[in-house]
Coordinates of C-alpha atoms in Angstrom, one line a residue:
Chain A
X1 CA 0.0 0.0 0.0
X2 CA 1.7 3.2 -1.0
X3 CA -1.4 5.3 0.8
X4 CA -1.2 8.9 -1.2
X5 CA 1.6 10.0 -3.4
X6 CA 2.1 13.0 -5.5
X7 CA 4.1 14.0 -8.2
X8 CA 6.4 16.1 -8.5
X9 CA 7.9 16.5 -5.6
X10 CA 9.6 19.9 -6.7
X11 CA 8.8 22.0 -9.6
X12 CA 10.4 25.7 -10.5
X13 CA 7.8 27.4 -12.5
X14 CA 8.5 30.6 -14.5
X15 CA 5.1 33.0 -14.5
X16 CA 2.6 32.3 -17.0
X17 CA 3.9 28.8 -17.4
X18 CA 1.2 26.1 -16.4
X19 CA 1.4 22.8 -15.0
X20 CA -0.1 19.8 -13.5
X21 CA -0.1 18.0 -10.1
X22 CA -1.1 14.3 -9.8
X23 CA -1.9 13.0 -6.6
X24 CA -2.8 9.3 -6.8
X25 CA -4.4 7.0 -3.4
X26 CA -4.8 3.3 -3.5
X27 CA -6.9 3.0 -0.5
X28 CA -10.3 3.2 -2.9
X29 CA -10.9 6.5 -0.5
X30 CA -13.8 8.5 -2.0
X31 CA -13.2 12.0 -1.2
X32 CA -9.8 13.7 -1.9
X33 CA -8.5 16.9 -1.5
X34 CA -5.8 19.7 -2.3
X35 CA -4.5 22.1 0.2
X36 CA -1.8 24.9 0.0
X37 CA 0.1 25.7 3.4
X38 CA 2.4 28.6 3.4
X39 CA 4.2 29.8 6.4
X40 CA 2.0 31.2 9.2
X41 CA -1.0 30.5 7.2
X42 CA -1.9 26.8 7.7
X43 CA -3.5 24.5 5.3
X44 CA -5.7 25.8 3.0
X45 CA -8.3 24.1 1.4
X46 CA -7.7 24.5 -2.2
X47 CA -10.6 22.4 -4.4
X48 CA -12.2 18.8 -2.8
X49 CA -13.8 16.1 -4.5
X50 CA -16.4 13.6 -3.3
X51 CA -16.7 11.1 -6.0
X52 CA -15.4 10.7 -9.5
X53 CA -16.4 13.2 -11.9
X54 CA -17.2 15.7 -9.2
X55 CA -15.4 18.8 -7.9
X56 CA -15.9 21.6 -5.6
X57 CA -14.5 24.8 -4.6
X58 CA -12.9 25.0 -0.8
X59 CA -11.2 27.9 0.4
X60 CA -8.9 29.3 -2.3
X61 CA -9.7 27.9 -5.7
X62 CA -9.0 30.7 -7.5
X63 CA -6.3 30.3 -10.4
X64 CA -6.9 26.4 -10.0
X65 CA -8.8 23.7 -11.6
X66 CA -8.8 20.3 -10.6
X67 CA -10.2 17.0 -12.1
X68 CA -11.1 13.8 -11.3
X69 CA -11.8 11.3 -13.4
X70 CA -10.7 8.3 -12.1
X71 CA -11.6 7.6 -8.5
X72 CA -7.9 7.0 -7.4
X73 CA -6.5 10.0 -9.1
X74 CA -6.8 13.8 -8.7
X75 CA -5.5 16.6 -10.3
X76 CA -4.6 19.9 -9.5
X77 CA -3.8 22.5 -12.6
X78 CA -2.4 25.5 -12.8
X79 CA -3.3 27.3 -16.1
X80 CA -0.5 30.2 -15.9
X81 CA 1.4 30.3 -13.1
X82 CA 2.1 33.4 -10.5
X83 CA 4.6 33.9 -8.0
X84 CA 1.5 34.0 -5.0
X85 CA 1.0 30.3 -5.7
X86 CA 4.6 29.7 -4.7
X87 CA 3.7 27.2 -2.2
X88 CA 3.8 23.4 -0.9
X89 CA 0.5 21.0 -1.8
X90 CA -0.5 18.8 -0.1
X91 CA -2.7 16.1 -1.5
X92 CA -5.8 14.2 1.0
X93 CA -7.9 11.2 0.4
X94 CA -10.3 10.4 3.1
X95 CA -13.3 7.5 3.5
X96 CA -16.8 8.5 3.4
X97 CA -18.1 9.7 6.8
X98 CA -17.8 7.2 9.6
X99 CA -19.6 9.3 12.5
X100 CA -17.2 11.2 14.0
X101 CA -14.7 10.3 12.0
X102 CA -12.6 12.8 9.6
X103 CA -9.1 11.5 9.3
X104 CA -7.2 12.5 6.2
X105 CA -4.5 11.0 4.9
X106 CA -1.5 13.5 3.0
X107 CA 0.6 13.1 0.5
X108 CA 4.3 13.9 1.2
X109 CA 3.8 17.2 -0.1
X110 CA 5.0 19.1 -3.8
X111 CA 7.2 22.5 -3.6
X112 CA 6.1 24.8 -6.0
X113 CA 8.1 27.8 -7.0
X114 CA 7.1 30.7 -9.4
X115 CA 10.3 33.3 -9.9
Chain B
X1 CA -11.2 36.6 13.1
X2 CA -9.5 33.1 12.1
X3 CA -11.7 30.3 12.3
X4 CA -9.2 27.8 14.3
X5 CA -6.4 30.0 16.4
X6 CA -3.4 28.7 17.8
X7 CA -0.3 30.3 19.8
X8 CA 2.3 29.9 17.4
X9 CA 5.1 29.7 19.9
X10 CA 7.6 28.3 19.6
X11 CA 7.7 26.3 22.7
X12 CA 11.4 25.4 23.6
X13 CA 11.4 22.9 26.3
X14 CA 13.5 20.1 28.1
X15 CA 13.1 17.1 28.2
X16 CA 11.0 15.7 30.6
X17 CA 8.9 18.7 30.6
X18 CA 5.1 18.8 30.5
X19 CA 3.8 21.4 27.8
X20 CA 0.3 22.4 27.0
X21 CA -0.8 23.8 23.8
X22 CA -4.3 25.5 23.3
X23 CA -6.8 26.3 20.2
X24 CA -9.6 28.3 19.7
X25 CA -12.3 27.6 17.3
X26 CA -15.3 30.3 15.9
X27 CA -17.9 28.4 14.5
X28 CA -20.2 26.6 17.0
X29 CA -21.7 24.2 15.2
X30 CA -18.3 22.3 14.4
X31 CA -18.5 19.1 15.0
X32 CA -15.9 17.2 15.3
X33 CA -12.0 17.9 16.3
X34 CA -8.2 16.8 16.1
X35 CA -4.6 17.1 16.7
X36 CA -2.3 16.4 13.6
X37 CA 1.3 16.3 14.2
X38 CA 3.6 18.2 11.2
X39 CA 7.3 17.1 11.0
X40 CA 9.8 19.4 9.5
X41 CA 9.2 19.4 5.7
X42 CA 6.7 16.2 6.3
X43 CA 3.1 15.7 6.0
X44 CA 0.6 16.2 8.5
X45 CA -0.7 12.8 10.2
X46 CA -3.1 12.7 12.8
X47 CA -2.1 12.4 16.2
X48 CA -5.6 12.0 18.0
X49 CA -8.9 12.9 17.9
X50 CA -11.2 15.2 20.3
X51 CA -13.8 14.3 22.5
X52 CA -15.9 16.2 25.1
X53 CA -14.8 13.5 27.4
X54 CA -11.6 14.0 27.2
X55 CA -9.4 11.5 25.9
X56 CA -5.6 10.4 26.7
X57 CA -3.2 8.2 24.3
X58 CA -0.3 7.5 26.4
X59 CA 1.9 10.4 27.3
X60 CA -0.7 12.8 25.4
X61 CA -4.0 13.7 26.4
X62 CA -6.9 16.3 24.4
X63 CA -9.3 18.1 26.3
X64 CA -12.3 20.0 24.1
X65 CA -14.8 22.5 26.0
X66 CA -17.7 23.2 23.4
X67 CA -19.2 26.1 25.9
X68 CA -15.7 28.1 25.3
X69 CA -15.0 26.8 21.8
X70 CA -11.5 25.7 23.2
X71 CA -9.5 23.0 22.3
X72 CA -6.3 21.6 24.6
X73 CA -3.3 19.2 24.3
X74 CA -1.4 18.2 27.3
X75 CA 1.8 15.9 26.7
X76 CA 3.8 15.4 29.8
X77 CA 7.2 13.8 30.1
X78 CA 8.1 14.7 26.5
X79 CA 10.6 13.4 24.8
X80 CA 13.1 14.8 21.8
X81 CA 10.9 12.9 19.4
X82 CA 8.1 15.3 20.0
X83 CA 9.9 17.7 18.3
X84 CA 7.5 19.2 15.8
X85 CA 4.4 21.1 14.8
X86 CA 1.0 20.6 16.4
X87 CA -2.4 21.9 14.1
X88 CA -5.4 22.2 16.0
X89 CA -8.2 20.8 13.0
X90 CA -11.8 21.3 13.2
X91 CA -14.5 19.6 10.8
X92 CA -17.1 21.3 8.8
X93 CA -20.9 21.5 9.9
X94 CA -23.1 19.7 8.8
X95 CA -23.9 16.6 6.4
X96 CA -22.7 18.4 3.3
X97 CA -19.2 19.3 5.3
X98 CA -17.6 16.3 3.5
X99 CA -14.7 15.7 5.7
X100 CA -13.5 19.3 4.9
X101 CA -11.0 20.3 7.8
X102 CA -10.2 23.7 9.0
X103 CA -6.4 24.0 10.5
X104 CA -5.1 26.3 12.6
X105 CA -1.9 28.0 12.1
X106 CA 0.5 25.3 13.7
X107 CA 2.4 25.6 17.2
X108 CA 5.9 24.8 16.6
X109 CA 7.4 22.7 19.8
X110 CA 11.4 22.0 20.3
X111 CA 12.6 19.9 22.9
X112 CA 16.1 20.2 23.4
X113 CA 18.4 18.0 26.0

């Protein structure tokens, strides 16, 4: 079981480029998110999905779009790049609701930078 | 006002020491509550949940008081492997929250020799 992984781990984006972020679960979790945490800011919730083929926005979507459609996968895109999205991503799967029962599992994490 | 708070330290303490950390949350209809432990350059993984009883896992114990919105984590005789970040998380309201999580800020903890 590899749980969540992402790829790329690093990535050096000049702005206005665009790129892609995979994150990938094998625990047949049906919700998965993205996140962005940026020093002093905490994790924010970037876009969330609850099933293939659905999205939603969380707390900063904007200048992302995500995807998923395959229940294991889930991507995060940047269409052109700035240097406020210089950041780390985390990627999160989680199982449906269990009552009382929220725990995410992460990614290890990609370091984005936009110069 | 944030929606999860968190003194951000750092804590610097020695071993052995007993360290508390605390949280505030704003919305009242939350509904359920954790600690996640962040290593340096890691991912967060939880460390425990949060119950109104009040629940201990070994040298750690989590204390949540709905009435003040407040949130606590106790971990006495602490050891240099409990060197890292604490984030207060608080669930979404509601059926439709799907497992969203709100994080607080983080509070960084060193425990030197």
């Amino acid at each position: 079981n590899a749980g969540v992984t992402q790829t790329p781990k690093f990535r050096v984006l000049k702005t206005g480029q665009s790129m892609t972020l995979l994150c990938a679960q094998d625990m047949n979790h049906e919700y998965m998110y993205w996140y962005r945490q940026d020093p002093g800011m905490g994790l924010r919730l970037i876009h969330y999905s609850v099933g293939e083929g659905t999205t939603a926005k969380g707390e900063v979507p904007d200048g992302y779009n995500v995807s998923r459609l395959k229940k294991q996968n889930f991507l995060l895109g940047l269409e052109s790049a700035a240097p406020s999205q210089t950041s780390v991503y985390f990627c999160a799967s989680s199982p449906p609701r269990t009552e009382g029962d929220y725990e995410q599992y992460f990614g290890p994490g990609t370091r984005l930078t936009v110069t | 006002r944030k929606e999860v708070e968190q003194d951000p330290g750092p804590f610097n303490v020695p071993e052995g020491a007993t360290v508390a950390f605390n949280c505030t949350y704003s919305n009242s209809a939350s509904q359920s509550f954790f600690w996640y432990r962040q290593d340096c350059r890691k991912e967060p993984k939880l460390l425990m949940s949060v119950y109104s009883s009040g629940n201990e896992d070994g040298r750690f114990t989590a204390q949540l008081n709905r009435a003040s919105q407040y949130i606590s984590l106790l971990i006495r005789d602490s050891k240099l492997s409990d060197s890292a970040t604490y984030l207060c998380v608080v669930s979404g309201a509601g059926g439709t929250s799907y497992g969203k999580l709100t994080f607080g800020q983080g509070t960084i903890l060193t425990v030197h020799p």
